[in-house]
CSV table of C-alpha atoms in Angstrom, one decimal:
chain,number,residue,atom,x,y,z
A,520,MET,CA,-15.7,-88.9,2.9
A,521,SER,CA,-16.8,-86.2,0.5
A,522,GLU,CA,-18.6,-86.3,-2.9
A,523,LEU,CA,-16.7,-83.7,-4.8
A,524,ASN,CA,-19.2,-83.4,-7.6
A,525,SER,CA,-22.0,-82.6,-5.1
A,526,LEU,CA,-19.9,-80.0,-3.5
A,527,VAL,CA,-19.2,-78.4,-6.9
A,528,ASN,CA,-22.9,-78.0,-7.5
A,529,GLU,CA,-23.6,-76.7,-4.0
A,530,ALA,CA,-20.8,-74.1,-4.4
A,531,ILE,CA,-22.2,-73.0,-7.7
A,532,SER,CA,-25.6,-72.5,-6.2
A,533,LEU,CA,-24.4,-70.7,-3.1
A,534,SER,CA,-22.3,-68.3,-5.1
A,535,GLU,CA,-25.0,-67.5,-7.7
A,536,PRO,CA,-25.6,-64.1,-6.3
A,537,ARG,CA,-22.0,-63.2,-7.1
A,538,TRP,CA,-21.6,-64.7,-10.6
A,539,ARG,CA,-25.2,-64.1,-11.9
A,540,THR,CA,-27.0,-61.4,-9.9
A,541,GLN,CA,-24.1,-59.0,-9.4
A,542,ALA,CA,-22.8,-59.5,-13.0
A,543,GLN,CA,-26.2,-58.8,-14.5
A,544,ALA,CA,-26.6,-55.7,-12.3
A,545,SER,CA,-23.4,-54.4,-13.8
A,546,GLY,CA,-24.5,-55.2,-17.4
A,547,THR,CA,-22.2,-58.3,-17.9
A,548,THR,CA,-22.8,-62.0,-18.2
A,549,ILE,CA,-20.8,-64.8,-16.7
A,550,ALA,CA,-21.6,-68.3,-18.1
A,551,VAL,CA,-20.9,-71.2,-15.7
A,552,GLU,CA,-20.2,-74.6,-17.2
A,553,THR,CA,-19.4,-77.9,-15.7
A,554,SER,CA,-17.9,-81.2,-16.9
A,555,LEU,CA,-18.2,-83.6,-13.9
A,556,GLN,CA,-17.0,-87.1,-14.6
A,557,ASP,CA,-18.0,-90.1,-12.5
A,558,ILE,CA,-15.3,-89.9,-9.7
A,559,PRO,CA,-14.8,-91.8,-6.4
A,560,PRO,CA,-15.3,-90.1,-3.0
A,561,VAL,CA,-12.3,-88.3,-1.5
A,562,GLN,CA,-11.1,-88.3,2.0
A,563,GLY,CA,-11.7,-84.8,3.2
A,564,ASP,CA,-13.7,-82.2,5.1
A,565,GLN,CA,-16.8,-81.2,3.2
A,566,ILE,CA,-16.9,-77.7,4.8
A,567,GLU,CA,-13.3,-76.9,3.9
A,568,LEU,CA,-13.6,-78.4,0.4
A,569,ARG,CA,-16.8,-76.3,-0.3
A,570,GLU,CA,-14.9,-73.3,1.0
A,571,VAL,CA,-12.1,-74.0,-1.5
A,572,LEU,CA,-14.6,-74.2,-4.4
A,573,THR,CA,-16.4,-71.0,-3.3
A,574,ASN,CA,-13.2,-69.1,-3.0
A,575,LEU,CA,-12.0,-70.2,-6.5
A,576,ILE,CA,-15.4,-69.2,-8.0
A,577,PHE,CA,-15.2,-65.8,-6.3
A,578,ASN,CA,-11.7,-65.3,-7.6
A,579,ALA,CA,-12.7,-66.3,-11.1
A,580,VAL,CA,-15.6,-63.9,-11.1
A,581,ASP,CA,-13.5,-61.0,-9.9
A,582,ALA,CA,-11.1,-61.7,-12.7
A,583,MET,CA,-13.9,-61.3,-15.3
A,584,PRO,CA,-15.2,-57.7,-14.8
A,585,ALA,CA,-16.3,-57.6,-18.4
A,586,GLY,CA,-18.0,-61.0,-18.2
A,587,GLY,CA,-16.7,-64.3,-19.5
A,588,ARG,CA,-16.9,-68.1,-18.9
A,589,LEU,CA,-16.2,-70.1,-15.8
A,590,THR,CA,-15.7,-73.8,-16.3
A,591,ILE,CA,-15.4,-76.4,-13.5
A,592,LEU,CA,-14.2,-79.9,-14.3
A,593,THR,CA,-13.6,-83.1,-12.4
A,594,ARG,CA,-12.0,-86.4,-13.4
A,595,SER,CA,-10.1,-89.3,-11.8
A,596,GLU,CA,-6.8,-90.8,-12.9
A,597,GLU,CA,-4.3,-93.2,-11.3
A,598,GLY,CA,-5.5,-93.0,-7.7
A,599,HIS,CA,-6.3,-89.2,-7.7
A,600,VAL,CA,-9.3,-87.0,-8.3
A,601,PHE,CA,-8.6,-83.8,-10.3
A,602,LEU,CA,-10.6,-80.6,-9.8
A,603,CYS,CA,-10.0,-77.9,-12.4
A,604,VAL,CA,-11.5,-74.3,-12.2
A,605,LYS,CA,-10.9,-72.2,-15.4
A,606,ASP,CA,-11.9,-68.7,-16.2
A,607,THR,CA,-11.5,-66.5,-19.3
A,608,GLY,CA,-10.6,-63.4,-17.3
A,609,VAL,CA,-7.7,-60.9,-17.2
A,610,GLY,CA,-5.1,-63.4,-16.1
A,611,MET,CA,-2.0,-62.8,-14.0
A,612,THR,CA,1.5,-61.5,-14.7
A,613,ALA,CA,4.4,-63.8,-13.7
A,614,GLU,CA,5.0,-61.7,-10.6
A,615,VAL,CA,1.4,-61.8,-9.4
A,616,LEU,CA,1.3,-65.5,-10.2
A,617,ARG,CA,4.4,-66.1,-8.0
A,618,ARG,CA,2.9,-64.2,-5.1
A,619,CYS,CA,-0.8,-65.0,-5.4
A,620,THR,CA,-0.9,-67.5,-2.5
A,621,GLU,CA,0.9,-65.2,-0.1
A,622,PRO,CA,-1.2,-64.0,2.9
A,623,PHE,CA,-2.7,-60.5,2.4
A,624,PHE,CA,-1.4,-60.2,-1.1
A,625,THR,CA,-4.1,-58.8,-3.3
A,626,THR,CA,-4.5,-56.9,-6.6
A,627,LYS,CA,-8.1,-55.9,-5.7
A,628,GLY,CA,-7.3,-52.8,-3.7
A,629,PRO,CA,-9.2,-52.0,-0.5
A,630,ARG,CA,-12.0,-54.4,-1.3
A,631,GLY,CA,-9.6,-57.4,-1.3
A,632,THR,CA,-8.4,-59.3,1.8
A,633,GLY,CA,-5.6,-61.1,0.1
A,634,LEU,CA,-6.8,-64.3,1.9
A,635,GLY,CA,-8.8,-66.2,-0.8
A,636,LEU,CA,-6.0,-68.2,-2.5
A,637,LYS,CA,-4.1,-68.4,0.7
A,638,VAL,CA,-7.1,-70.2,2.3
A,639,VAL,CA,-7.3,-72.5,-0.7
A,640,HIS,CA,-3.6,-73.3,-0.5
A,641,ASP,CA,-3.8,-74.1,3.2
A,642,VAL,CA,-6.8,-76.4,2.8
A,643,VAL,CA,-5.2,-78.2,-0.1
A,644,GLN,CA,-2.1,-78.8,2.0
A,645,ARG,CA,-4.1,-80.1,4.9
A,646,HIS,CA,-5.7,-82.6,2.6
A,647,GLN,CA,-2.3,-84.0,1.4
A,648,SER,CA,-3.1,-82.6,-2.0
A,649,ASN,CA,-1.4,-80.3,-4.4
A,650,MET,CA,-2.4,-77.3,-6.4
A,651,ASN,CA,-1.1,-75.9,-9.7
A,652,ILE,CA,-2.0,-72.4,-11.0
A,653,GLY,CA,-1.5,-71.5,-14.7
A,654,SER,CA,-2.3,-68.0,-15.9
A,655,GLU,CA,-1.6,-65.7,-18.8
A,656,VAL,CA,-2.4,-62.0,-19.1
A,657,GLY,CA,-5.5,-61.5,-21.2
A,658,LYS,CA,-6.2,-65.2,-21.5
A,659,GLY,CA,-7.4,-66.3,-18.1
A,660,THR,CA,-6.4,-68.6,-15.2
A,661,THR,CA,-6.7,-72.3,-14.6
A,662,VAL,CA,-6.4,-73.7,-11.1
A,663,THR,CA,-6.0,-77.5,-10.9
A,664,ILE,CA,-6.1,-79.4,-7.6
A,665,ARG,CA,-5.1,-83.1,-7.3
A,666,ILE,CA,-6.6,-85.0,-4.4
A,667,PRO,CA,-5.6,-88.5,-3.5
A,668,VAL,CA,-8.3,-91.2,-3.4
A,669,PRO,CA,-8.1,-93.1,-0.1
A,670,THR,CA,-7.3,-96.8,-0.1
A,671,ARG,CA,-9.7,-99.3,1.4
A,672,GLN,CA,-7.8,-99.2,4.6
A,673,GLU,CA,-7.9,-95.4,4.9
A,674,VAL,CA,-11.6,-95.1,4.4
A,675,SER,CA,-13.3,-94.1,7.7
A,676,GLY,CA,-16.2,-91.9,8.9
A,677,GLY,CA,-16.1,-88.2,8.8
A,678,ARG,CA,-15.9,-86.0,11.9
A,679,THR,CA,-19.0,-85.3,14.0
A,680,LEU,CA,-20.5,-81.9,13.4
A,681,VAL,CA,-22.4,-79.7,15.8
A,682,PRO,CA,-26.1,-79.9,15.2
A,683,ALA,CA,-27.7,-77.2,13.1
A,684,PRO,CA,-30.5,-75.1,14.5
A,685,THR,CA,-33.6,-77.1,15.4
A,686,ARG,CA,-36.0,-74.3,14.7
A,687,PRO,CA,-36.3,-71.5,12.1
A,688,LEU,CA,-34.2,-68.5,13.1
A,689,ARG,CA,-34.4,-64.8,12.2
A,690,VAL,CA,-30.9,-63.5,11.8
A,691,LEU,CA,-29.5,-60.0,11.2
A,692,LEU,CA,-26.4,-59.9,9.0
A,693,VAL,CA,-24.3,-56.8,9.0
A,694,ASP,CA,-21.5,-56.1,6.5
A,695,ASP,CA,-20.5,-53.1,4.3
A,696,GLU,CA,-19.8,-55.5,1.4
A,697,PRO,CA,-23.1,-56.7,-0.2
A,698,VAL,CA,-21.8,-59.8,-2.0
A,699,PRO,CA,-20.9,-61.9,1.1
A,700,LEU,CA,-24.3,-60.9,2.6
A,701,GLN,CA,-26.1,-62.2,-0.6
A,702,THR,CA,-24.4,-65.6,-0.3
A,703,ILE,CA,-25.2,-66.0,3.4
A,704,VAL,CA,-28.8,-64.9,2.9
A,705,ALA,CA,-29.2,-67.4,0.0
A,706,TYR,CA,-27.8,-70.2,2.2
A,707,LEU,CA,-29.9,-69.4,5.3
A,708,THR,CA,-33.0,-69.1,3.2
A,709,SER,CA,-32.3,-72.5,1.7
A,710,LYS,CA,-32.3,-73.9,5.2
A,711,LEU,CA,-35.7,-72.3,6.0
A,712,HIS,CA,-34.3,-69.4,8.1
A,713,ALA,CA,-35.1,-65.7,7.7
A,714,ALA,CA,-32.3,-63.2,7.2
A,715,GLU,CA,-32.2,-59.5,7.1
A,716,THR,CA,-29.2,-57.3,6.2
A,717,ALA,CA,-27.8,-54.0,7.1
A,718,PRO,CA,-24.8,-52.3,5.5
A,719,ASP,CA,-23.4,-50.6,8.6
A,720,GLY,CA,-23.8,-50.5,12.4
A,721,ARG,CA,-26.1,-47.5,12.5
A,722,GLN,CA,-28.7,-49.2,10.3
A,723,ALA,CA,-28.3,-52.4,12.2
A,724,VAL,CA,-29.1,-50.7,15.5
A,725,GLU,CA,-32.3,-49.3,14.0
A,726,LYS,CA,-33.4,-52.8,12.9
A,727,LEU,CA,-32.5,-54.2,16.3
A,728,ARG,CA,-34.7,-51.5,18.0
A,729,THR,CA,-37.7,-52.1,15.8
A,730,GLY,CA,-37.5,-55.9,15.3
A,731,ARG,CA,-36.8,-59.2,17.1
A,732,PHE,CA,-33.8,-61.3,16.0
A,733,ASP,CA,-32.5,-64.7,17.2
A,734,ALA,CA,-28.9,-63.8,16.4
A,735,LEU,CA,-26.7,-61.0,15.1
A,736,VAL,CA,-23.8,-61.8,12.7
A,737,THR,CA,-21.6,-58.8,12.1
A,738,ASP,CA,-18.4,-58.0,10.2
A,739,LEU,CA,-15.6,-56.5,12.3
A,740,ALA,CA,-14.3,-53.6,10.1
A,741,MET,CA,-17.1,-51.2,9.1
A,742,PRO,CA,-17.4,-47.5,8.8
A,743,GLU,CA,-19.0,-45.4,11.5
A,744,MET,CA,-19.3,-48.3,14.0
A,745,ASP,CA,-17.2,-51.5,14.0
A,746,GLY,CA,-18.5,-54.9,14.9
A,747,ILE,CA,-17.4,-54.8,18.5
A,748,GLY,CA,-19.1,-51.4,19.0
A,749,LEU,CA,-22.2,-52.8,17.4
A,750,ALA,CA,-22.1,-55.9,19.7
A,751,SER,CA,-22.0,-53.6,22.8
A,752,VAL,CA,-25.1,-51.7,21.7
A,753,ALA,CA,-26.9,-54.9,20.6
A,754,LYS,CA,-26.4,-56.5,24.1
A,755,GLN,CA,-28.0,-53.4,25.6
A,756,ILE,CA,-31.0,-53.8,23.3
A,757,ALA,CA,-31.3,-57.6,23.5
A,758,PRO,CA,-29.0,-59.0,26.2
A,759,ALA,CA,-29.8,-62.7,25.5
A,760,MET,CA,-29.3,-62.5,21.7
A,761,PRO,CA,-26.0,-64.2,20.6
A,762,VAL,CA,-23.6,-62.1,18.6
A,763,ILE,CA,-21.2,-63.7,16.1
A,764,LEU,CA,-18.3,-61.6,14.9
A,765,VAL,CA,-16.7,-62.3,11.5
A,766,SER,CA,-13.2,-61.2,10.8
A,767,GLY,CA,-10.2,-61.9,8.5
A,768,PHE,CA,-8.2,-61.7,11.7
A,769,ALA,CA,-10.1,-64.2,13.8
A,770,GLY,CA,-6.9,-66.0,14.9
A,771,GLN,CA,-5.4,-62.8,16.3
A,772,LEU,CA,-8.7,-62.0,18.1
A,773,THR,CA,-8.8,-65.4,19.8
A,774,ALA,CA,-5.1,-65.8,20.4
A,775,SER,CA,-5.4,-64.7,24.1
A,776,GLY,CA,-8.0,-67.3,24.7
A,777,GLY,CA,-10.8,-64.8,25.2
A,778,LYS,CA,-13.4,-62.9,23.2
A,779,PRO,CA,-14.1,-59.2,23.1
A,780,GLN,CA,-17.0,-58.1,25.4
A,781,GLY,CA,-20.4,-58.7,23.9
A,782,ILE,CA,-19.1,-61.3,21.4
A,783,ASP,CA,-20.3,-64.9,21.8
A,784,ALA,CA,-18.4,-66.5,18.9
A,785,ILE,CA,-15.8,-65.4,16.3
A,786,LEU,CA,-15.6,-66.9,12.8
A,787,SER,CA,-13.0,-66.4,10.1
A,788,LYS,CA,-13.6,-64.4,7.0
A,789,PRO,CA,-14.3,-65.4,4.2
A,790,ILE,CA,-17.2,-67.0,6.2
A,791,ASN,CA,-17.9,-70.7,6.0
A,792,VAL,CA,-21.6,-71.0,5.8
A,793,ASP,CA,-21.8,-74.5,7.2
A,794,GLN,CA,-19.7,-73.4,10.2
A,795,LEU,CA,-22.0,-70.4,10.6
A,796,LEU,CA,-25.0,-72.7,10.7
A,797,GLN,CA,-23.4,-74.9,13.3
A,798,THR,CA,-22.4,-72.0,15.4
A,799,LEU,CA,-26.0,-70.6,15.3
A,800,GLY,CA,-27.2,-74.1,16.3
A,801,ARG,CA,-24.9,-74.1,19.3
A,802,LEU,CA,-25.7,-70.6,20.5
A,803,THR,CA,-29.5,-70.8,20.1
A,804,THR,CA,-30.3,-74.1,21.7
């Protein structure tokens, strides 16, 4: 069972580096407002539902380059819980709206993966829920998700999760995109772990040679040295240190049943912070 209102607040907190810090650095302001009614728990995976919320927040922020207002609402009605995420951004044309849940479709150019709304759409379907997207150019976008409330007979315990790390860890995070790093750093710090970042493989190698880390988390596609190349060098420097590779093509990398040399685990991008923490726990105990 998942408390959706709690997940909303967690997602807002975890994404704050994106909607507050990054916006302020570019001279804009994004106001985040909530209207969370008293709603019943929903049957669902907390990790996936939080990922839905985070992706919707990120999409809304990207749609408001000049600033604006992001509003998240919840309510219950006739056996369903409704989650609504609204922005006052640039909106979408009819053609973009029609294609926005297609995999790898993006209007963000090279910095977009085209996976955000596709991930949301897939999670919504797995939860036997439905999603409606309304948008108008120049007026913003509203995403509404309807989640069924379980009957008394359907209520059961959630799945067992892998334990999180039992000791504070020092983790090196490598990605040429700063925003995902900020979100992960904020999350790990909130769990009393230490995190350092590097924007590319070369700087990551320098940090590995001069410091001690309990784990390395690296993006796959980076300039100068990709994640697999970095993993190879990292294993020469610290053979026992686990290396976690993050990629938007994780499914393809693991399709053969194996992992590239030097890689201890592969996680999908956009990264799920809870899954990352569980993977760190598994690899460092």
